[in-house]
Amino acid sequence: MKHNKLVRDNIPDIILADGHEVSTRILNDKEYKAELEKKLMEECKEVLGSEGEHRLEELGDVLEVMMALAKLDNYYMDDIVVAARKKREKRGGFDKKIFLIEEK
């Protein structure tokens, strides 16, 4: 079965343990960034198609990809949280469920 996609670090070992062979390669930084960006879109779509506990798992996948993307620019989870907090303080969050119809 062809996959041709970025996978989590332990996936090849899991496949091998299931008795299957794998073919892998290590991406260069440019390829890695592009594949992480594709993976982020894939995981976001999976969030939209899920609910309940499965949605929580999919949100965790999004977070994992976000952390990997941030790490490429030498940022970490704490940096993401600080950036989100600053934006929330300046522009608010989404708690009030405001839907903007028009600006005149």
PDB file of N, CA and C in Angstrom:
ATOM      1  N   MET A   1       0.849  -1.175   0.000  1.00  0.00           N
ATOM      2  CA  MET A   1       0.000   0.000   0.000  1.00  0.00           C
ATOM      3  C   MET A   1       0.895   1.239   0.000  1.00  0.00           C
ATOM      4  N   LYS A   2       0.671   2.123  -0.960  1.00  0.00           N
ATOM      5  CA  LYS A   2       1.426   3.373  -1.051  1.00  0.00           C
ATOM      6  C   LYS A   2       0.820   4.407  -0.113  1.00  0.00           C
ATOM      7  N   HIS A   3       1.682   5.144   0.561  1.00  0.00           N
ATOM      8  CA  HIS A   3       1.220   6.209   1.441  1.00  0.00           C
ATOM      9  C   HIS A   3       1.755   7.560   0.990  1.00  0.00           C
ATOM     10  N   ASN A   4       3.053   7.664   0.766  1.00  0.00           N
ATOM     11  CA  ASN A   4       3.675   8.913   0.331  1.00  0.00           C
ATOM     12  C   ASN A   4       3.238  10.105   1.176  1.00  0.00           C
ATOM     13  N   LYS A   5       3.403   9.997   2.489  1.00  0.00           N
ATOM     14  CA  LYS A   5       3.038  11.107   3.368  1.00  0.00           C
ATOM     15  C   LYS A   5       3.882  11.065   4.637  1.00  0.00           C
ATOM     16  N   LEU A   6       3.959  12.195   5.289  1.00  0.00           N
ATOM     17  CA  LEU A   6       4.634  12.319   6.571  1.00  0.00           C
ATOM     18  C   LEU A   6       3.846  11.544   7.617  1.00  0.00           C
ATOM     19  N   VAL A   7       4.557  10.756   8.407  1.00  0.00           N
ATOM     20  CA  VAL A   7       3.904   9.990   9.474  1.00  0.00           C
ATOM     21  C   VAL A   7       4.633  10.225  10.792  1.00  0.00           C
ATOM     22  N   ARG A   8       3.951   9.904  11.877  1.00  0.00           N
ATOM     23  CA  ARG A   8       4.556  10.012  13.199  1.00  0.00           C
ATOM     24  C   ARG A   8       5.753   9.065  13.298  1.00  0.00           C
ATOM     25  N   ASP A   9       6.670   9.408  14.182  1.00  0.00           N
ATOM     26  CA  ASP A   9       7.951   8.713  14.292  1.00  0.00           C
ATOM     27  C   ASP A   9       7.851   7.203  14.515  1.00  0.00           C
ATOM     28  N   ASN A  10       6.853   6.749  15.237  1.00  0.00           N
ATOM     29  CA  ASN A  10       6.766   5.321  15.573  1.00  0.00           C
ATOM     30  C   ASN A  10       5.989   4.487  14.558  1.00  0.00           C
ATOM     31  N   ILE A  11       5.406   5.112  13.562  1.00  0.00           N
ATOM     32  CA  ILE A  11       4.567   4.383  12.606  1.00  0.00           C
ATOM     33  C   ILE A  11       5.337   3.286  11.858  1.00  0.00           C
ATOM     34  N   PRO A  12       6.550   3.536  11.358  1.00  0.00           N
ATOM     35  CA  PRO A  12       7.268   2.438  10.689  1.00  0.00           C
ATOM     36  C   PRO A  12       7.476   1.225  11.595  1.00  0.00           C
ATOM     37  N   ASP A  13       7.814   1.447  12.859  1.00  0.00           N
ATOM     38  CA  ASP A  13       8.007   0.335  13.799  1.00  0.00           C
ATOM     39  C   ASP A  13       6.704  -0.417  14.050  1.00  0.00           C
ATOM     40  N   ILE A  14       5.603   0.308  14.106  1.00  0.00           N
ATOM     41  CA  ILE A  14       4.296  -0.327  14.301  1.00  0.00           C
ATOM     42  C   ILE A  14       3.954  -1.204  13.106  1.00  0.00           C
ATOM     43  N   ILE A  15       4.231  -0.712  11.912  1.00  0.00           N
ATOM     44  CA  ILE A  15       3.966  -1.487  10.688  1.00  0.00           C
ATOM     45  C   ILE A  15       4.833  -2.743  10.662  1.00  0.00           C
ATOM     46  N   LEU A  16       6.110  -2.578  11.016  1.00  0.00           N
ATOM     47  CA  LEU A  16       7.022  -3.729  11.064  1.00  0.00           C
ATOM     48  C   LEU A  16       6.552  -4.761  12.083  1.00  0.00           C
ATOM     49  N   ALA A  17       6.090  -4.296  13.231  1.00  0.00           N
ATOM     50  CA  ALA A  17       5.604  -5.208  14.271  1.00  0.00           C
ATOM     51  C   ALA A  17       4.371  -5.978  13.815  1.00  0.00           C
ATOM     52  N   ASP A  18       3.630  -5.387  12.873  1.00  0.00           N
ATOM     53  CA  ASP A  18       2.452  -6.064  12.320  1.00  0.00           C
ATOM     54  C   ASP A  18       2.828  -7.039  11.207  1.00  0.00           C
ATOM     55  N   GLY A  19       4.142  -7.186  10.955  1.00  0.00           N
ATOM     56  CA  GLY A  19       4.606  -8.156   9.966  1.00  0.00           C
ATOM     57  C   GLY A  19       4.695  -7.648   8.547  1.00  0.00           C
ATOM     58  N   HIS A  20       4.609  -6.350   8.357  1.00  0.00           N
ATOM     59  CA  HIS A  20       4.700  -5.773   7.020  1.00  0.00           C
ATOM     60  C   HIS A  20       6.064  -5.108   6.837  1.00  0.00           C
ATOM     61  N   GLU A  21       6.471  -4.960   5.596  1.00  0.00           N
ATOM     62  CA  GLU A  21       7.706  -4.246   5.292  1.00  0.00           C
ATOM     63  C   GLU A  21       7.381  -2.781   5.054  1.00  0.00           C
ATOM     64  N   VAL A  22       8.379  -1.912   5.269  1.00  0.00           N
ATOM     65  CA  VAL A  22       8.183  -0.486   5.025  1.00  0.00           C
ATOM     66  C   VAL A  22       9.348   0.061   4.218  1.00  0.00           C
ATOM     67  N   SER A  23       9.070   1.106   3.502  1.00  0.00           N
ATOM     68  CA  SER A  23      10.092   1.869   2.793  1.00  0.00           C
ATOM     69  C   SER A  23       9.912   3.316   3.222  1.00  0.00           C
ATOM     70  N   THR A  24      10.990   3.913   3.761  1.00  0.00           N
ATOM     71  CA  THR A  24      10.916   5.291   4.245  1.00  0.00           C
ATOM     72  C   THR A  24      12.137   6.063   3.767  1.00  0.00           C
ATOM     73  N   ARG A  25      12.080   7.371   3.941  1.00  0.00           N
ATOM     74  CA  ARG A  25      13.244   8.216   3.745  1.00  0.00           C
ATOM     75  C   ARG A  25      13.099   9.419   4.663  1.00  0.00           C
ATOM     76  N   ILE A  26      14.204  10.066   4.944  1.00  0.00           N
ATOM     77  CA  ILE A  26      14.205  11.254   5.790  1.00  0.00           C
ATOM     78  C   ILE A  26      14.107  12.486   4.880  1.00  0.00           C
ATOM     79  N   LEU A  27      13.183  13.370   5.199  1.00  0.00           N
ATOM     80  CA  LEU A  27      12.964  14.577   4.407  1.00  0.00           C
ATOM     81  C   LEU A  27      14.005  15.637   4.745  1.00  0.00           C
ATOM     82  N   ASN A  28      14.317  16.479   3.765  1.00  0.00           N
ATOM     83  CA  ASN A  28      15.130  17.652   4.077  1.00  0.00           C
ATOM     84  C   ASN A  28      14.206  18.704   4.690  1.00  0.00           C
ATOM     85  N   ASP A  29      14.763  19.787   5.204  1.00  0.00           N
ATOM     86  CA  ASP A  29      13.954  20.782   5.923  1.00  0.00           C
ATOM     87  C   ASP A  29      12.859  21.399   5.058  1.00  0.00           C
ATOM     88  N   LYS A  30      13.156  21.660   3.792  1.00  0.00           N
ATOM     89  CA  LYS A  30      12.160  22.259   2.894  1.00  0.00           C
ATOM     90  C   LYS A  30      10.999  21.290   2.654  1.00  0.00           C
ATOM     91  N   GLU A  31      11.328  20.031   2.397  1.00  0.00           N
ATOM     92  CA  GLU A  31      10.292  19.010   2.200  1.00  0.00           C
ATOM     93  C   GLU A  31       9.490  18.809   3.479  1.00  0.00           C
ATOM     94  N   TYR A  32      10.198  18.772   4.608  1.00  0.00           N
ATOM     95  CA  TYR A  32       9.558  18.566   5.907  1.00  0.00           C
ATOM     96  C   TYR A  32       8.531  19.656   6.195  1.00  0.00           C
ATOM     97  N   LYS A  33       8.910  20.910   5.951  1.00  0.00           N
ATOM     98  CA  LYS A  33       7.976  22.015   6.172  1.00  0.00           C
ATOM     99  C   LYS A  33       6.750  21.871   5.279  1.00  0.00           C
ATOM    100  N   ALA A  34       6.967  21.562   4.007  1.00  0.00           N
ATOM    101  CA  ALA A  34       5.848  21.404   3.072  1.00  0.00           C
ATOM    102  C   ALA A  34       4.938  20.256   3.498  1.00  0.00           C
ATOM    103  N   GLU A  35       5.519  19.157   3.939  1.00  0.00           N
ATOM    104  CA  GLU A  35       4.715  18.007   4.367  1.00  0.00           C
ATOM    105  C   GLU A  35       3.972  18.288   5.668  1.00  0.00           C
ATOM    106  N   LEU A  36       4.598  19.042   6.575  1.00  0.00           N
ATOM    107  CA  LEU A  36       3.899  19.442   7.801  1.00  0.00           C
ATOM    108  C   LEU A  36       2.708  20.327   7.467  1.00  0.00           C
ATOM    109  N   GLU A  37       2.876  21.235   6.515  1.00  0.00           N
ATOM    110  CA  GLU A  37       1.767  22.113   6.125  1.00  0.00           C
ATOM    111  C   GLU A  37       0.628  21.299   5.518  1.00  0.00           C
ATOM    112  N   LYS A  38       0.950  20.305   4.685  1.00  0.00           N
ATOM    113  CA  LYS A  38      -0.085  19.417   4.139  1.00  0.00           C
ATOM    114  C   LYS A  38      -0.754  18.629   5.257  1.00  0.00           C
ATOM    115  N   LYS A  39       0.056  18.155   6.208  1.00  0.00           N
ATOM    116  CA  LYS A  39      -0.469  17.374   7.330  1.00  0.00           C
ATOM    117  C   LYS A  39      -1.410  18.226   8.180  1.00  0.00           C
ATOM    118  N   LEU A  40      -1.071  19.513   8.363  1.00  0.00           N
ATOM    119  CA  LEU A  40      -1.939  20.398   9.135  1.00  0.00           C
ATOM    120  C   LEU A  40      -3.312  20.513   8.476  1.00  0.00           C
ATOM    121  N   MET A  41      -3.333  20.687   7.170  1.00  0.00           N
ATOM    122  CA  MET A  41      -4.611  20.764   6.454  1.00  0.00           C
ATOM    123  C   MET A  41      -5.390  19.448   6.600  1.00  0.00           C
ATOM    124  N   GLU A  42      -4.696  18.332   6.461  1.00  0.00           N
ATOM    125  CA  GLU A  42      -5.325  17.011   6.602  1.00  0.00           C
ATOM    126  C   GLU A  42      -5.940  16.851   7.989  1.00  0.00           C
ATOM    127  N   GLU A  43      -5.176  17.208   9.007  1.00  0.00           N
ATOM    128  CA  GLU A  43      -5.663  17.051  10.381  1.00  0.00           C
ATOM    129  C   GLU A  43      -6.819  18.002  10.678  1.00  0.00           C
ATOM    130  N   CYS A  44      -6.772  19.214  10.145  1.00  0.00           N
ATOM    131  CA  CYS A  44      -7.888  20.160  10.345  1.00  0.00           C
ATOM    132  C   CYS A  44      -9.166  19.620   9.718  1.00  0.00           C
ATOM    133  N   LYS A  45      -9.066  19.028   8.545  1.00  0.00           N
ATOM    134  CA  LYS A  45     -10.240  18.424   7.903  1.00  0.00           C
ATOM    135  C   LYS A  45     -10.789  17.285   8.757  1.00  0.00           C
ATOM    136  N   GLU A  46      -9.893  16.517   9.370  1.00  0.00           N
ATOM    137  CA  GLU A  46     -10.335  15.419  10.223  1.00  0.00           C
ATOM    138  C   GLU A  46     -11.040  15.940  11.471  1.00  0.00           C
ATOM    139  N   VAL A  47     -10.600  17.077  11.997  1.00  0.00           N
ATOM    140  CA  VAL A  47     -11.284  17.696  13.132  1.00  0.00           C
ATOM    141  C   VAL A  47     -12.718  18.036  12.731  1.00  0.00           C
ATOM    142  N   LEU A  48     -12.867  18.629  11.559  1.00  0.00           N
ATOM    143  CA  LEU A  48     -14.194  19.051  11.107  1.00  0.00           C
ATOM    144  C   LEU A  48     -15.145  17.876  10.901  1.00  0.00           C
ATOM    145  N   GLY A  49     -14.596  16.711  10.593  1.00  0.00           N
ATOM    146  CA  GLY A  49     -15.435  15.541  10.354  1.00  0.00           C
ATOM    147  C   GLY A  49     -15.594  14.641  11.569  1.00  0.00           C
ATOM    148  N   SER A  50     -15.230  15.136  12.742  1.00  0.00           N
ATOM    149  CA  SER A  50     -15.287  14.288  13.934  1.00  0.00           C
ATOM    150  C   SER A  50     -16.088  14.962  15.034  1.00  0.00           C
ATOM    151  N   GLU A  51     -16.362  14.195  16.079  1.00  0.00           N
ATOM    152  CA  GLU A  51     -17.055  14.751  17.247  1.00  0.00           C
ATOM    153  C   GLU A  51     -16.707  13.927  18.477  1.00  0.00           C
ATOM    154  N   GLY A  52     -17.051  14.479  19.623  1.00  0.00           N
ATOM    155  CA  GLY A  52     -16.831  13.776  20.887  1.00  0.00           C
ATOM    156  C   GLY A  52     -15.373  13.476  21.154  1.00  0.00           C
ATOM    157  N   GLU A  53     -15.112  12.292  21.689  1.00  0.00           N
ATOM    158  CA  GLU A  53     -13.757  11.894  22.045  1.00  0.00           C
ATOM    159  C   GLU A  53     -12.846  11.813  20.822  1.00  0.00           C
ATOM    160  N   HIS A  54     -13.402  11.418  19.695  1.00  0.00           N
ATOM    161  CA  HIS A  54     -12.611  11.352  18.459  1.00  0.00           C
ATOM    162  C   HIS A  54     -12.147  12.753  18.054  1.00  0.00           C
ATOM    163  N   ARG A  55     -13.000  13.736  18.264  1.00  0.00           N
ATOM    164  CA  ARG A  55     -12.611  15.123  17.956  1.00  0.00           C
ATOM    165  C   ARG A  55     -11.451  15.560  18.846  1.00  0.00           C
ATOM    166  N   LEU A  56     -11.488  15.183  20.103  1.00  0.00           N
ATOM    167  CA  LEU A  56     -10.392  15.523  21.013  1.00  0.00           C
ATOM    168  C   LEU A  56      -9.076  14.939  20.501  1.00  0.00           C
ATOM    169  N   GLU A  57      -9.108  13.706  20.056  1.00  0.00           N
ATOM    170  CA  GLU A  57      -7.916  13.070  19.498  1.00  0.00           C
ATOM    171  C   GLU A  57      -7.421  13.810  18.258  1.00  0.00           C
ATOM    172  N   GLU A  58      -8.348  14.190  17.398  1.00  0.00           N
ATOM    173  CA  GLU A  58      -7.976  14.919  16.174  1.00  0.00           C
ATOM    174  C   GLU A  58      -7.413  16.302  16.510  1.00  0.00           C
ATOM    175  N   LEU A  59      -7.970  16.965  17.509  1.00  0.00           N
ATOM    176  CA  LEU A  59      -7.415  18.251  17.951  1.00  0.00           C
ATOM    177  C   LEU A  59      -5.995  18.072  18.472  1.00  0.00           C
ATOM    178  N   GLY A  60      -5.760  16.961  19.149  1.00  0.00           N
ATOM    179  CA  GLY A  60      -4.411  16.641  19.603  1.00  0.00           C
ATOM    180  C   GLY A  60      -3.448  16.471  18.437  1.00  0.00           C
ATOM    181  N   ASP A  61      -3.931  15.868  17.353  1.00  0.00           N
ATOM    182  CA  ASP A  61      -3.102  15.713  16.156  1.00  0.00           C
ATOM    183  C   ASP A  61      -2.753  17.080  15.561  1.00  0.00           C
ATOM    184  N   VAL A  62      -3.735  17.983  15.519  1.00  0.00           N
ATOM    185  CA  VAL A  62      -3.480  19.333  15.023  1.00  0.00           C
ATOM    186  C   VAL A  62      -2.410  20.006  15.874  1.00  0.00           C
ATOM    187  N   LEU A  63      -2.539  19.871  17.178  1.00  0.00           N
ATOM    188  CA  LEU A  63      -1.573  20.476  18.088  1.00  0.00           C
ATOM    189  C   LEU A  63      -0.169  19.913  17.864  1.00  0.00           C
ATOM    190  N   GLU A  64      -0.064  18.625  17.659  1.00  0.00           N
ATOM    191  CA  GLU A  64       1.235  17.989  17.408  1.00  0.00           C
ATOM    192  C   GLU A  64       1.890  18.563  16.153  1.00  0.00           C
ATOM    193  N   VAL A  65       1.100  18.744  15.093  1.00  0.00           N
ATOM    194  CA  VAL A  65       1.638  19.315  13.854  1.00  0.00           C
ATOM    195  C   VAL A  65       2.018  20.779  14.068  1.00  0.00           C
ATOM    196  N   MET A  66       1.190  21.510  14.799  1.00  0.00           N
ATOM    197  CA  MET A  66       1.512  22.913  15.091  1.00  0.00           C
ATOM    198  C   MET A  66       2.834  23.026  15.835  1.00  0.00           C
ATOM    199  N   MET A  67       3.046  22.157  16.801  1.00  0.00           N
ATOM    200  CA  MET A  67       4.286  22.205  17.575  1.00  0.00           C
ATOM    201  C   MET A  67       5.491  21.888  16.692  1.00  0.00           C
ATOM    202  N   ALA A  68       5.332  20.945  15.771  1.00  0.00           N
ATOM    203  CA  ALA A  68       6.431  20.605  14.862  1.00  0.00           C
ATOM    204  C   ALA A  68       6.736  21.775  13.929  1.00  0.00           C
ATOM    205  N   LEU A  69       5.697  22.438  13.426  1.00  0.00           N
ATOM    206  CA  LEU A  69       5.902  23.614  12.568  1.00  0.00           C
ATOM    207  C   LEU A  69       6.584  24.739  13.339  1.00  0.00           C
ATOM    208  N   ALA A  70       6.147  24.975  14.552  1.00  0.00           N
ATOM    209  CA  ALA A  70       6.753  26.019  15.378  1.00  0.00           C
ATOM    210  C   ALA A  70       8.224  25.720  15.637  1.00  0.00           C
ATOM    211  N   LYS A  71       8.531  24.455  15.895  1.00  0.00           N
ATOM    212  CA  LYS A  71       9.904  24.060  16.196  1.00  0.00           C
ATOM    213  C   LYS A  71      10.846  24.361  15.031  1.00  0.00           C
ATOM    214  N   LEU A  72      10.336  24.305  13.805  1.00  0.00           N
ATOM    215  CA  LEU A  72      11.155  24.652  12.641  1.00  0.00           C
ATOM    216  C   LEU A  72      11.680  26.079  12.730  1.00  0.00           C
ATOM    217  N   ASP A  73      10.922  26.958  13.380  1.00  0.00           N
ATOM    218  CA  ASP A  73      11.318  28.356  13.547  1.00  0.00           C
ATOM    219  C   ASP A  73      11.834  28.627  14.957  1.00  0.00           C
ATOM    220  N   ASN A  74      12.238  27.549  15.635  1.00  0.00           N
ATOM    221  CA  ASN A  74      12.778  27.644  16.995  1.00  0.00           C
ATOM    222  C   ASN A  74      11.788  28.203  18.007  1.00  0.00           C
ATOM    223  N   TYR A  75      10.518  27.888  17.829  1.00  0.00           N
ATOM    224  CA  TYR A  75       9.489  28.219  18.802  1.00  0.00           C
ATOM    225  C   TYR A  75       8.999  26.930  19.443  1.00  0.00           C
ATOM    226  N   TYR A  76       8.393  27.068  20.603  1.00  0.00           N
ATOM    227  CA  TYR A  76       7.905  25.899  21.332  1.00  0.00           C
ATOM    228  C   TYR A  76       6.494  26.158  21.836  1.00  0.00           C
ATOM    229  N   MET A  77       5.905  25.179  22.483  1.00  0.00           N
ATOM    230  CA  MET A  77       4.522  25.263  22.929  1.00  0.00           C
ATOM    231  C   MET A  77       4.268  26.517  23.758  1.00  0.00           C
ATOM    232  N   ASP A  78       5.172  26.814  24.659  1.00  0.00           N
ATOM    233  CA  ASP A  78       5.008  28.018  25.486  1.00  0.00           C
ATOM    234  C   ASP A  78       4.927  29.275  24.628  1.00  0.00           C
ATOM    235  N   ASP A  79       5.713  29.320  23.559  1.00  0.00           N
ATOM    236  CA  ASP A  79       5.685  30.475  22.664  1.00  0.00           C
ATOM    237  C   ASP A  79       4.336  30.591  21.955  1.00  0.00           C
ATOM    238  N   ILE A  80       3.770  29.459  21.568  1.00  0.00           N
ATOM    239  CA  ILE A  80       2.456  29.454  20.924  1.00  0.00           C
ATOM    240  C   ILE A  80       1.401  29.973  21.896  1.00  0.00           C
ATOM    241  N   VAL A  81       1.457  29.506  23.121  1.00  0.00           N
ATOM    242  CA  VAL A  81       0.488  29.922  24.140  1.00  0.00           C
ATOM    243  C   VAL A  81       0.615  31.414  24.420  1.00  0.00           C
ATOM    244  N   VAL A  82       1.829  31.916  24.526  1.00  0.00           N
ATOM    245  CA  VAL A  82       2.041  33.353  24.767  1.00  0.00           C
ATOM    246  C   VAL A  82       1.495  34.169  23.603  1.00  0.00           C
ATOM    247  N   ALA A  83       1.766  33.726  22.365  1.00  0.00           N
ATOM    248  CA  ALA A  83       1.267  34.445  21.193  1.00  0.00           C
ATOM    249  C   ALA A  83      -0.262  34.469  21.173  1.00  0.00           C
ATOM    250  N   ALA A  84      -0.872  33.335  21.517  1.00  0.00           N
ATOM    251  CA  ALA A  84      -2.340  33.260  21.561  1.00  0.00           C
ATOM    252  C   ALA A  84      -2.889  34.169  22.650  1.00  0.00           C
ATOM    253  N   ARG A  85      -2.230  34.180  23.801  1.00  0.00           N
ATOM    254  CA  ARG A  85      -2.678  35.022  24.921  1.00  0.00           C
ATOM    255  C   ARG A  85      -2.608  36.501  24.543  1.00  0.00           C
ATOM    256  N   LYS A  86      -1.508  36.900  23.907  1.00  0.00           N
ATOM    257  CA  LYS A  86      -1.356  38.303  23.490  1.00  0.00           C
ATOM    258  C   LYS A  86      -2.444  38.699  22.503  1.00  0.00           C
ATOM    259  N   LYS A  87      -2.729  37.829  21.563  1.00  0.00           N
ATOM    260  CA  LYS A  87      -3.779  38.113  20.574  1.00  0.00           C
ATOM    261  C   LYS A  87      -5.138  38.197  21.249  1.00  0.00           C
ATOM    262  N   ARG A  88      -5.390  37.302  22.196  1.00  0.00           N
ATOM    263  CA  ARG A  88      -6.655  37.305  22.937  1.00  0.00           C
ATOM    264  C   ARG A  88      -6.806  38.599  23.723  1.00  0.00           C
ATOM    265  N   GLU A  89      -5.726  39.039  24.372  1.00  0.00           N
ATOM    266  CA  GLU A  89      -5.782  40.278  25.154  1.00  0.00           C
ATOM    267  C   GLU A  89      -6.052  41.484  24.255  1.00  0.00           C
ATOM    268  N   LYS A  90      -5.504  41.474  23.069  1.00  0.00           N
ATOM    269  CA  LYS A  90      -5.645  42.609  22.154  1.00  0.00           C
ATOM    270  C   LYS A  90      -6.977  42.579  21.388  1.00  0.00           C
ATOM    271  N   ARG A  91      -7.365  41.391  20.901  1.00  0.00           N
ATOM    272  CA  ARG A  91      -8.518  41.296  20.004  1.00  0.00           C
ATOM    273  C   ARG A  91      -9.657  40.444  20.541  1.00  0.00           C
ATOM    274  N   GLY A  92      -9.427  39.808  21.689  1.00  0.00           N
ATOM    275  CA  GLY A  92     -10.457  38.950  22.278  1.00  0.00           C
ATOM    276  C   GLY A  92     -10.336  37.523  21.796  1.00  0.00           C
ATOM    277  N   GLY A  93     -11.196  36.698  22.346  1.00  0.00           N
ATOM    278  CA  GLY A  93     -11.252  35.293  21.947  1.00  0.00           C
ATOM    279  C   GLY A  93     -12.490  35.058  21.097  1.00  0.00           C
ATOM    280  N   PHE A  94     -13.068  33.892  21.213  1.00  0.00           N
ATOM    281  CA  PHE A  94     -14.289  33.560  20.473  1.00  0.00           C
ATOM    282  C   PHE A  94     -15.405  33.133  21.413  1.00  0.00           C
ATOM    283  N   ASP A  95     -15.266  33.506  22.679  1.00  0.00           N
ATOM    284  CA  ASP A  95     -16.203  33.063  23.705  1.00  0.00           C
ATOM    285  C   ASP A  95     -17.616  33.611  23.534  1.00  0.00           C
ATOM    286  N   LYS A  96     -17.731  34.811  22.999  1.00  0.00           N
ATOM    287  CA  LYS A  96     -19.049  35.450  22.883  1.00  0.00           C
ATOM    288  C   LYS A  96     -19.823  35.024  21.634  1.00  0.00           C
ATOM    289  N   LYS A  97     -19.207  34.209  20.795  1.00  0.00           N
ATOM    290  CA  LYS A  97     -19.869  33.649  19.604  1.00  0.00           C
ATOM    291  C   LYS A  97     -20.361  34.725  18.644  1.00  0.00           C
ATOM    292  N   ILE A  98     -19.622  35.817  18.530  1.00  0.00           N
ATOM    293  CA  ILE A  98     -20.011  36.962  17.690  1.00  0.00           C
ATOM    294  C   ILE A  98     -19.816  36.615  16.219  1.00  0.00           C
ATOM    295  N   PHE A  99     -20.848  36.858  15.432  1.00  0.00           N
ATOM    296  CA  PHE A  99     -20.823  36.642  13.981  1.00  0.00           C
ATOM    297  C   PHE A  99     -20.965  38.012  13.323  1.00  0.00           C
ATOM    298  N   LEU A 100     -19.917  38.516  12.695  1.00  0.00           N
ATOM    299  CA  LEU A 100     -19.929  39.838  12.068  1.00  0.00           C
ATOM    300  C   LEU A 100     -20.597  39.746  10.713  1.00  0.00           C
ATOM    301  N   ILE A 101     -21.651  40.507  10.528  1.00  0.00           N
ATOM    302  CA  ILE A 101     -22.400  40.489   9.277  1.00  0.00           C
ATOM    303  C   ILE A 101     -21.864  41.505   8.294  1.00  0.00           C
ATOM    304  N   GLU A 102     -21.619  42.694   8.769  1.00  0.00           N
ATOM    305  CA  GLU A 102     -21.233  43.759   7.854  1.00  0.00           C
ATOM    306  C   GLU A 102     -20.502  44.851   8.604  1.00  0.00           C
ATOM    307  N   GLU A 103     -19.638  45.538   7.892  1.00  0.00           N
ATOM    308  CA  GLU A 103     -18.972  46.718   8.415  1.00  0.00           C
ATOM    309  C   GLU A 103     -19.232  47.845   7.431  1.00  0.00           C
ATOM    310  N   LYS A 104     -19.747  48.987   7.921  1.00  0.00           N
ATOM    311  CA  LYS A 104     -20.077  50.099   7.032  1.00  0.00           C
ATOM    312  C   LYS A 104     -19.195  51.271   7.308  1.00  0.00           C
TER     313      LYS A 104
END
